[in-house]
Tab-separated table of C-alpha atoms and ligand atoms in Angstrom:
chain	number	residue	atom	x	y	z
A	1	MET	CA	-23.487	-7.445	-32.497
A	2	SER	CA	-26.081	-10.210	-32.150
A	3	LEU	CA	-25.085	-13.789	-33.017
A	4	HIS	CA	-27.819	-13.847	-35.633
A	5	ARG	CA	-26.370	-10.870	-37.467
A	6	LEU	CA	-22.755	-12.076	-37.051
A	7	HIS	CA	-23.516	-15.387	-38.765
A	8	ARG	CA	-24.574	-13.573	-41.952
A	9	LEU	CA	-21.101	-12.009	-42.329
A	10	HIS	CA	-17.958	-13.391	-44.001
A	11	PRO	CA	-15.519	-15.490	-41.928
A	12	GLU	CA	-12.899	-12.684	-42.096
A	13	THR	CA	-15.352	-10.309	-40.407
A	14	ARG	CA	-16.723	-12.903	-37.993
A	15	THR	CA	-13.272	-13.749	-36.611
A	16	VAL	CA	-12.816	-10.090	-35.733
A	17	HIS	CA	-16.299	-9.295	-34.413
A	18	GLN	CA	-16.754	-11.933	-31.750
A	19	HIS	CA	-20.003	-12.148	-29.856
A	20	VAL	CA	-19.820	-10.850	-26.283
A	21	PRO	CA	-22.300	-12.904	-24.233
A	22	LEU	CA	-23.915	-10.990	-21.401
A	23	PRO	CA	-25.197	-13.334	-18.682
A	24	ALA	CA	-28.969	-13.561	-18.252
A	25	GLY	CA	-30.697	-15.572	-15.544
A	26	SER	CA	-27.459	-16.046	-13.592
A	27	LYS	CA	-24.361	-14.021	-12.855
A	28	PRO	CA	-20.674	-14.762	-12.335
A	29	LEU	CA	-19.860	-15.770	-8.750
A	30	GLY	CA	-16.505	-14.027	-8.905
A	31	VAL	CA	-15.538	-10.701	-10.485
A	32	PRO	CA	-14.958	-11.214	-14.243
A	33	ILE	CA	-11.775	-9.920	-15.859
A	34	TYR	CA	-12.736	-7.160	-18.289
A	35	GLN	CA	-9.350	-7.126	-19.965
A	36	GLY	CA	-10.448	-4.961	-22.926
A	37	HIS	CA	-9.134	-1.427	-22.819
A	38	VAL	CA	-12.118	0.113	-24.614
A	39	PHE	CA	-15.922	-0.164	-24.626
A	40	SER	CA	-18.468	0.258	-27.423
A	41	PHE	CA	-21.829	2.027	-27.469
A	42	ASP	CA	-25.153	1.622	-29.242
A	43	ASP	CA	-26.040	5.235	-28.746
A	44	ALA	CA	-23.977	8.300	-29.750
A	45	ASP	CA	-25.450	10.391	-26.938
A	46	GLN	CA	-24.393	7.805	-24.364
A	47	MET	CA	-20.855	7.886	-25.712
A	48	ALA	CA	-20.812	11.684	-25.616
A	49	ALA	CA	-22.086	11.555	-22.025
A	50	ALA	CA	-19.267	9.160	-21.064
A	51	PHE	CA	-16.725	11.652	-22.442
A	52	GLN	CA	-18.305	14.334	-20.331
A	53	ASP	CA	-18.669	12.324	-17.122
A	54	PRO	CA	-16.463	9.298	-16.308
A	55	ASP	CA	-19.257	7.940	-14.079
A	56	ALA	CA	-21.842	7.865	-16.904
A	57	ALA	CA	-20.458	4.690	-18.562
A	58	PHE	CA	-17.194	2.792	-18.994
A	59	LEU	CA	-15.392	4.283	-21.980
A	60	TYR	CA	-11.658	3.612	-21.948
A	61	SER	CA	-9.848	1.612	-19.260
A	62	ARG	CA	-7.410	4.350	-18.254
A	63	LEU	CA	-10.504	6.287	-17.139
A	64	GLY	CA	-12.340	3.346	-15.602
A	65	ASN	CA	-12.826	-0.394	-15.980
A	66	PRO	CA	-15.366	-2.715	-14.311
A	67	THR	CA	-12.759	-5.120	-12.850
A	68	VAL	CA	-10.657	-2.226	-11.606
A	69	ARG	CA	-13.784	-0.543	-10.220
A	70	ALA	CA	-14.581	-3.721	-8.265
A	71	LEU	CA	-11.165	-3.427	-6.581
A	72	GLU	CA	-11.629	0.300	-5.932
A	73	ASP	CA	-15.041	-0.345	-4.368
A	74	ALA	CA	-13.736	-3.257	-2.283
A	75	VAL	CA	-10.826	-1.318	-0.753
A	76	ALA	CA	-12.897	1.863	-0.335
A	77	GLY	CA	-15.507	-0.213	1.498
A	78	LEU	CA	-12.946	-1.781	3.836
A	79	GLU	CA	-11.352	1.595	4.593
A	80	GLY	CA	-14.730	3.292	5.077
A	81	GLY	CA	-14.134	5.820	2.280
A	82	THR	CA	-16.435	7.378	-0.320
A	83	ALA	CA	-14.538	6.021	-3.328
A	84	GLY	CA	-11.213	4.557	-4.362
A	85	LEU	CA	-8.802	4.688	-7.265
A	86	ALA	CA	-6.600	1.770	-8.279
A	87	PHE	CA	-3.142	2.178	-9.777
A	88	ALA	CA	-0.383	0.155	-11.417
A	89	SER	CA	1.649	0.207	-8.177
A	90	GLY	CA	1.729	1.739	-4.725
A	91	MET	CA	4.037	4.418	-6.077
A	92	GLY	CA	1.473	5.155	-8.792
A	93	ALA	CA	-1.098	5.845	-6.066
A	94	ILE	CA	1.308	7.951	-4.002
A	95	ASN	CA	2.436	10.035	-6.988
A	96	ALA	CA	-1.133	10.646	-8.142
A	97	VAL	CA	-2.124	11.851	-4.673
A	98	LEU	CA	0.931	14.064	-4.105
A	99	LEU	CA	0.863	15.612	-7.569
A	100	GLY	CA	-2.906	15.905	-7.518
A	101	VAL	CA	-2.950	17.861	-4.256
A	102	LEU	CA	0.255	19.922	-4.455
A	103	SER	CA	1.332	22.926	-6.510
A	104	SER	CA	4.680	24.728	-6.649
A	105	GLY	CA	5.252	26.799	-3.525
A	106	ASP	CA	3.127	24.539	-1.314
A	107	HIS	CA	4.426	23.142	1.950
A	108	VAL	CA	4.254	19.529	3.158
A	109	ILE	CA	4.712	18.120	6.652
A	110	ALA	CA	5.903	14.510	6.465
A	111	GLN	CA	7.026	11.818	8.847
A	112	ARG	CA	10.812	11.366	8.733
A	113	CYS	CA	11.041	7.565	8.314
A	114	LEU	CA	8.884	7.196	5.220
A	115	TYR	CA	9.052	4.431	2.644
A	116	GLY	CA	12.112	5.247	0.490
A	117	GLY	CA	10.127	5.710	-2.734
A	118	THR	CA	7.823	8.256	-1.098
A	119	TYR	CA	10.792	10.087	0.388
A	120	ALA	CA	12.374	10.215	-3.100
A	121	VAL	CA	9.210	11.755	-4.619
A	122	LEU	CA	9.046	14.392	-1.874
A	123	ASN	CA	12.741	15.160	-2.438
A	124	ASP	CA	12.134	15.498	-6.139
A	125	LEU	CA	9.149	17.774	-5.548
A	126	ALA	CA	11.352	19.895	-3.277
A	127	GLN	CA	14.310	20.086	-5.645
A	128	ARG	CA	12.565	20.460	-8.992
A	129	TRP	CA	9.082	21.777	-8.293
A	130	GLY	CA	9.515	24.228	-5.429
A	131	VAL	CA	7.511	22.263	-2.893
A	132	GLU	CA	8.870	22.701	0.628
A	133	VAL	CA	8.917	19.769	3.032
A	134	THR	CA	9.334	19.762	6.813
A	135	TYR	CA	10.058	16.369	8.338
A	136	VAL	CA	8.778	15.507	11.803
A	137	SER	CA	9.413	12.495	14.004
A	138	GLY	CA	5.787	11.366	14.031
A	139	ASP	CA	6.009	10.989	17.817
A	140	ASP	CA	5.040	14.503	18.818
A	141	PRO	CA	1.913	16.468	17.768
A	142	ALA	CA	3.623	19.699	18.901
A	143	GLU	CA	6.211	19.280	16.126
A	144	VAL	CA	3.375	19.204	13.576
A	145	ARG	CA	1.783	22.289	15.126
A	146	GLU	CA	5.074	24.176	14.996
A	147	ALA	CA	5.737	23.109	11.395
A	148	LEU	CA	2.417	24.530	10.114
A	149	ARG	CA	2.701	27.426	7.653
A	150	PRO	CA	0.133	29.395	5.637
A	151	ARG	CA	1.062	27.321	2.532
A	152	THR	CA	0.923	23.927	4.287
A	153	ARG	CA	-1.307	21.776	2.069
A	154	LEU	CA	-0.489	18.206	2.999
A	155	LEU	CA	0.398	16.048	6.023
A	156	TYR	CA	1.892	12.669	5.080
A	157	LEU	CA	2.092	9.801	7.588
A	158	GLU	CA	2.453	6.012	7.646
A	159	THR	CA	0.415	3.898	10.078
A	160	ILE	CA	3.321	1.516	10.796
A	161	VAL	CA	6.787	2.575	9.710
A	162	ASN	CA	9.396	0.379	8.045
A	163	PRO	CA	11.459	-1.210	9.584
A	164	THR	CA	11.243	0.286	13.074
A	165	THR	CA	7.524	-0.501	13.391
A	166	GLN	CA	6.927	2.991	14.780
A	167	VAL	CA	3.158	3.491	15.129
A	168	ALA	CA	2.047	7.026	14.327
A	169	ASP	CA	-0.571	8.502	16.647
A	170	LEU	CA	-2.844	9.351	13.723
A	171	PRO	CA	-5.671	11.201	15.559
A	172	ALA	CA	-3.227	13.338	17.557
A	173	LEU	CA	-1.035	14.265	14.557
A	174	ILE	CA	-3.916	14.800	12.120
A	175	GLY	CA	-5.833	16.735	14.778
A	176	GLU	CA	-3.136	19.428	14.657
A	177	VAL	CA	-3.814	20.265	10.999
A	178	ALA	CA	-7.487	19.357	10.633
A	179	THR	CA	-8.813	22.900	10.775
A	180	HIS	CA	-6.069	24.452	8.608
A	181	GLY	CA	-7.122	23.328	5.122
A	182	VAL	CA	-4.471	20.610	5.103
A	183	THR	CA	-5.095	17.274	3.354
A	184	SER	CA	-3.969	14.390	5.573
A	185	VAL	CA	-2.651	11.357	3.727
A	186	VAL	CA	-1.834	8.048	5.438
A	187	ASP	CA	0.020	5.132	3.886
A	188	ASN	CA	-1.767	2.175	5.468
A	189	THR	CA	0.177	-0.541	3.621
A	190	PHE	CA	1.731	-2.160	6.718
A	191	ALA	CA	-1.502	-2.248	8.744
A	192	SER	CA	-4.082	-2.968	6.026
A	193	PRO	CA	-7.700	-2.037	6.753
A	194	MET	CA	-7.901	-5.175	8.907
A	195	LEU	CA	-5.790	-3.524	11.610
A	196	CYS	CA	-6.451	0.190	11.154
A	197	ARG	CA	-8.752	2.496	9.176
A	198	PRO	CA	-7.045	5.895	9.096
A	199	LEU	CA	-10.151	7.697	7.742
A	200	GLU	CA	-11.779	6.952	11.114
A	201	HIS	CA	-8.898	8.847	12.717
A	202	GLY	CA	-9.305	11.956	10.602
A	203	ALA	CA	-7.282	11.175	7.465
A	204	ASP	CA	-8.593	12.509	4.139
A	205	ILE	CA	-6.835	9.986	1.883
A	206	VAL	CA	-5.466	6.500	2.528
A	207	VAL	CA	-2.913	4.974	0.166
A	208	HIS	CA	-1.839	1.345	-0.173
A	209	SER	CA	0.789	-0.614	-1.937
A	210	ALA	CA	-1.658	-3.394	-2.872
A	211	THR	CA	1.474	-5.315	-3.837
A	212	LYS	CA	1.776	-6.223	-0.145
A	213	TYR	CA	-1.027	-7.429	2.177
A	214	LEU	CA	-3.976	-6.740	-0.145
A	215	GLY	CA	-2.556	-8.932	-2.934
A	216	GLY	CA	-0.767	-11.160	-0.462
A	217	HIS	CA	0.864	-13.707	-2.783
A	218	ALA	CA	3.863	-11.902	-4.310
A	219	ASP	CA	2.361	-12.166	-7.778
A	220	VAL	CA	0.997	-8.706	-8.499
A	221	LEU	CA	1.996	-5.031	-8.339
A	222	GLY	CA	-0.738	-2.573	-7.482
A	223	GLY	CA	-1.758	0.506	-5.556
A	224	VAL	CA	-5.011	1.951	-4.245
A	225	ALA	CA	-5.986	5.362	-2.890
A	226	VAL	CA	-9.201	5.781	-0.899
A	227	PHE	CA	-10.883	9.145	-0.346
A	228	ARG	CA	-12.987	10.546	2.453
A	229	SER	CA	-14.846	12.926	0.112
A	230	ALA	CA	-16.240	12.689	-3.406
A	231	GLU	CA	-14.617	16.048	-4.169
A	232	LEU	CA	-11.094	14.787	-3.381
A	233	HIS	CA	-11.744	11.579	-5.314
A	234	ARG	CA	-12.835	13.570	-8.346
A	235	ARG	CA	-9.852	15.924	-8.144
A	236	ILE	CA	-7.259	13.149	-7.882
A	237	ARG	CA	-9.023	11.071	-10.536
A	238	ASP	CA	-8.886	13.905	-13.060
A	239	HIS	CA	-5.176	14.192	-12.408
A	240	ALA	CA	-4.546	10.423	-12.305
A	241	VAL	CA	-6.202	9.968	-15.698
A	242	GLU	CA	-3.645	12.419	-17.109
A	243	GLN	CA	-0.739	10.662	-15.346
A	244	GLY	CA	-1.872	7.306	-16.681
A	245	ALA	CA	-0.666	4.877	-13.979
A	246	SER	CA	-4.050	3.081	-14.004
A	247	ALA	CA	-4.339	-0.493	-12.750
A	248	ASP	CA	-4.420	-3.250	-15.326
A	249	PRO	CA	-7.651	-5.324	-15.077
A	250	PHE	CA	-5.779	-8.593	-14.614
A	251	ALA	CA	-3.658	-7.092	-11.823
A	252	ALA	CA	-6.852	-5.759	-10.216
A	253	TRP	CA	-8.409	-9.219	-10.490
A	254	LEU	CA	-5.376	-10.877	-8.882
A	255	THR	CA	-5.557	-8.353	-6.044
A	256	LEU	CA	-9.286	-8.996	-5.562
A	257	ARG	CA	-8.596	-12.727	-5.534
A	258	GLY	CA	-5.906	-12.248	-2.904
A	259	MET	CA	-8.145	-9.995	-0.844
A	260	GLN	CA	-10.681	-12.765	-0.327
A	261	THR	CA	-8.314	-14.200	2.293
A	262	LEU	CA	-6.984	-10.887	3.655
A	263	ALA	CA	-8.725	-11.247	7.029
A	264	LEU	CA	-7.519	-14.831	7.488
A	265	ARG	CA	-3.984	-14.054	6.367
A	266	MET	CA	-3.681	-10.988	8.587
A	267	GLU	CA	-4.953	-12.918	11.587
A	268	ARG	CA	-2.376	-15.664	11.076
A	269	GLN	CA	0.469	-13.282	10.181
A	270	CYS	CA	-0.147	-11.176	13.292
A	271	ALA	CA	-0.395	-14.262	15.525
A	272	ASN	CA	2.819	-15.678	14.037
A	273	ALA	CA	4.624	-12.339	14.355
A	274	LEU	CA	3.629	-12.029	18.006
A	275	THR	CA	4.831	-15.564	18.772
A	276	LEU	CA	8.164	-14.944	17.043
A	277	ALA	CA	8.596	-11.493	18.641
A	278	GLU	CA	8.051	-12.966	22.115
A	279	ARG	CA	10.474	-15.837	21.494
A	280	LEU	CA	13.086	-13.515	19.968
A	281	ALA	CA	12.801	-11.152	22.944
A	282	ALA	CA	13.631	-14.067	25.256
A	283	HIS	CA	16.557	-15.338	23.128
A	284	PRO	CA	20.035	-14.643	24.518
A	285	GLY	CA	21.434	-14.031	21.015
A	286	VAL	CA	19.070	-11.093	20.358
A	287	SER	CA	19.759	-7.636	21.754
A	288	ARG	CA	16.547	-5.833	20.716
A	289	VAL	CA	13.115	-6.626	19.253
A	290	ARG	CA	10.716	-4.072	17.790
A	291	TYR	CA	7.121	-5.227	17.511
A	292	PRO	CA	4.170	-2.958	18.407
A	293	ALA	CA	2.287	-5.637	20.351
A	294	LEU	CA	5.226	-6.165	22.758
A	295	PRO	CA	4.760	-4.149	25.956
A	296	GLY	CA	8.328	-2.751	25.705
A	297	HIS	CA	7.722	-1.140	22.278
A	298	PRO	CA	7.926	2.679	22.442
A	299	ASP	CA	4.490	3.031	20.775
A	300	HIS	CA	2.824	0.102	22.507
A	301	ALA	CA	0.076	2.268	24.033
A	302	THR	CA	-0.653	3.955	20.675
A	303	ALA	CA	-0.698	0.561	18.952
A	304	ARG	CA	-3.204	-0.777	21.494
A	305	ARG	CA	-5.430	2.204	20.806
A	306	LEU	CA	-5.205	2.265	16.987
A	307	LEU	CA	-4.356	-1.240	15.787
A	308	ALA	CA	-6.464	-4.384	16.045
A	309	ALA	CA	-3.219	-6.406	16.307
A	310	GLY	CA	0.538	-5.814	16.074
A	311	GLY	CA	0.943	-6.395	12.340
A	312	GLY	CA	2.949	-8.907	10.328
A	313	VAL	CA	6.314	-7.130	10.427
A	314	LEU	CA	8.886	-7.073	13.205
A	315	ALA	CA	12.497	-5.957	13.444
A	316	PHE	CA	15.193	-7.408	15.654
A	317	GLU	CA	18.882	-7.054	16.275
A	318	PRO	CA	20.958	-10.233	16.547
A	319	ALA	CA	23.809	-9.546	19.005
A	320	GLY	CA	26.962	-8.872	16.967
A	321	GLY	CA	26.041	-5.873	14.801
A	322	ARG	CA	26.145	-5.630	11.009
A	323	GLU	CA	27.911	-8.941	10.351
A	324	ALA	CA	25.448	-10.756	12.610
A	325	GLY	CA	22.476	-9.337	10.679
A	326	ARG	CA	23.997	-10.302	7.331
A	327	THR	CA	24.915	-13.798	8.515
A	328	PHE	CA	21.394	-14.335	9.845
A	329	ILE	CA	19.579	-13.441	6.642
A	330	GLU	CA	21.755	-15.810	4.606
A	331	ALA	CA	21.321	-18.622	7.128
A	332	VAL	CA	17.511	-18.891	7.077
A	333	ARG	CA	16.048	-21.827	5.163
A	334	VAL	CA	12.244	-21.561	5.517
A	335	ALA	CA	12.167	-17.762	5.328
A	336	SER	CA	13.316	-16.204	2.052
A	337	LEU	CA	15.801	-13.393	1.604
A	338	SER	CA	13.549	-10.909	-0.176
A	339	PRO	CA	12.751	-7.177	0.035
A	340	SER	CA	8.939	-7.273	0.083
A	341	LEU	CA	6.321	-7.914	2.780
A	342	GLY	CA	2.721	-9.015	3.159
A	343	ASP	CA	3.335	-12.291	1.357
A	344	VAL	CA	2.043	-15.653	2.587
A	345	LYS	CA	5.725	-16.654	2.806
A	346	THR	CA	8.006	-15.235	5.496
A	347	LEU	CA	10.578	-12.822	4.082
A	348	VAL	CA	13.737	-11.453	5.719
A	349	MET	CA	15.982	-8.547	4.819
A	350	HIS	CA	18.789	-6.407	6.233
A	351	PRO	CA	17.735	-2.728	5.921
A	352	ALA	CA	21.214	-1.228	6.604
A	353	SER	CA	22.656	-2.811	3.440
A	354	THR	CA	19.545	-2.541	1.248
A	355	SER	CA	16.494	-0.277	1.737
A	356	HIS	CA	18.390	2.118	4.066
A	357	ARG	CA	21.898	1.749	2.551
A	358	GLN	CA	22.178	5.504	1.897
A	359	LEU	CA	22.125	6.216	5.668
A	360	ASP	CA	25.452	6.304	7.535
A	361	ALA	CA	25.796	4.874	11.045
A	362	GLY	CA	24.648	8.147	12.668
A	363	ALA	CA	21.609	8.535	10.445
A	364	LEU	CA	20.684	4.880	10.934
A	365	ALA	CA	20.830	5.311	14.704
A	366	ALA	CA	18.766	8.515	14.488
A	367	ALA	CA	16.165	6.601	12.477
A	368	GLY	CA	16.100	3.863	15.135
A	369	ILE	CA	17.658	1.274	12.830
A	370	GLY	CA	20.636	-0.767	14.020
A	371	GLU	CA	23.557	-1.790	11.776
A	372	GLY	CA	22.503	-5.389	12.277
A	373	THR	CA	18.724	-4.919	12.272
A	374	VAL	CA	16.850	-7.719	10.515
A	375	ARG	CA	13.335	-7.111	9.231
A	376	LEU	CA	11.058	-10.098	9.354
A	377	ALA	CA	7.856	-9.908	7.282
A	378	VAL	CA	6.048	-12.867	8.728
A	379	GLY	CA	3.975	-15.219	6.586
A	380	ILE	CA	1.281	-17.787	7.316
A	381	GLU	CA	3.521	-20.848	7.800
A	382	HIS	CA	3.387	-22.899	11.026
A	383	PRO	CA	5.015	-20.781	13.750
A	384	ASP	CA	7.117	-23.689	15.037
A	385	ASP	CA	8.722	-24.169	11.614
A	386	LEU	CA	9.500	-20.466	11.486
A	387	TRP	CA	10.927	-20.491	14.997
A	388	ALA	CA	13.087	-23.569	14.319
A	389	ASP	CA	14.429	-21.773	11.238
A	390	ILE	CA	15.187	-18.600	13.212
A	391	GLU	CA	16.869	-20.586	16.007
A	392	GLN	CA	19.169	-22.430	13.625
A	393	ALA	CA	20.056	-19.156	11.854
A	394	LEU	CA	20.762	-17.441	15.193
A	395	ALA	CA	22.992	-20.385	16.153
A	396	LYS	CA	25.118	-19.654	13.057
A	397	VAL	CA	25.454	-16.006	14.107
A	398	ALA	CA	26.704	-16.837	17.613
B	401	LIG	N1	4.353	2.230	0.642
B	401	LIG	C1	5.000	1.354	1.423
B	401	LIG	C2	4.845	1.427	2.903
B	401	LIG	C3	5.825	0.360	0.849
B	401	LIG	O1	6.450	-0.514	1.637
B	401	LIG	C4	5.956	0.323	-0.565
B	401	LIG	C5	6.816	-0.671	-1.206
B	401	LIG	O2	7.533	-1.407	-0.562
B	401	LIG	C6	5.282	1.270	-1.331
B	401	LIG	C7	4.475	2.212	-0.697
B	401	LIG	C8	5.401	1.289	-2.826
B	401	LIG	O3	4.627	0.266	-3.348
B	401	LIG	P1	4.858	-0.380	-4.794
B	401	LIG	O4	6.131	-1.165	-4.724
B	401	LIG	O5	3.653	-1.227	-4.981
B	401	LIG	O6	4.975	0.737	-5.759
């Protein structure tokens, strides 16, 4: 309503019907927060068109919102996709993609060491919805070839795996299913589009927990899926709108704000992680270090081919097993004992007693995780402060 018309109404009505100024002659420098969940129309036909086609106009924020769209466009652009969809969390994105692609009786090929939440969804789909899942190591394209069945619909991989930092050979693994009508999905959370763009390696869909590197400041939950084709985007969007895990505009805005420094943060986090990995590898109190940019890493050659840098996460084993790992994580003072990653602050955790607690010693070993393995999600602090902290914590372990 125009200001002129508003001023002729009673105060009770005017307090409700506030004027919405639309900028003219200038525009906001940053993305505005369109927090409203619903939009209004001047024209009944336009509103009817928006019901018919979600791209015709913004209608209702579960179906689309300008702030959320800005995030979808930003991540889709970085990943080199046609379009994106933003969600309330990474798990929201993963669920929308899995449930949007799969039907009962379908078959999935998935990497064995997936993020626990993804593994739980696949288990649930297998137990309650008749979806069959074959797990593969992610190291061997032949395993993928042998796992293929007529009902295989989806291949699910992660660029860098938690906490072993395994690097999946995306083009080789995806290449095995590319001509079989299989949708390839890659969780690119650990690499971010700064280090790897899985669509360039044949993936059809990329998913992110935006909670991690994209947001970057431990203050927002979010997820994004990016699609190679408009058809896939449309299909998953129709389903996602029904599921309802849409991103909140303020969360999308926080993620966009964080993303402005993504390139700088990633550069510093990777440089810090490499410095720490090299120093840890030379420390007498450390029996093993896993970091893709170290020449001794099992996937070093793949990492050099696919990743622009080694990433912000490394895993290492203080000599002394489980107790040593637990002592270390309680002894750090600059790093924080916390289960997330991608934050500007350095975070440590002990997978065997937390994220991977359900695995016994044998299963941990098979997954490449030691009883004492410490995961370090490196932040942007000064590397010497981080190293001094690690050294003093290692001294307590010895
Ligand atoms: N994917 C990966 C690789 C993760 O590490 C996580 C969370 O840690 C998720 C997905 C789920 O993300 P969210 O916690 O935002 O739902």
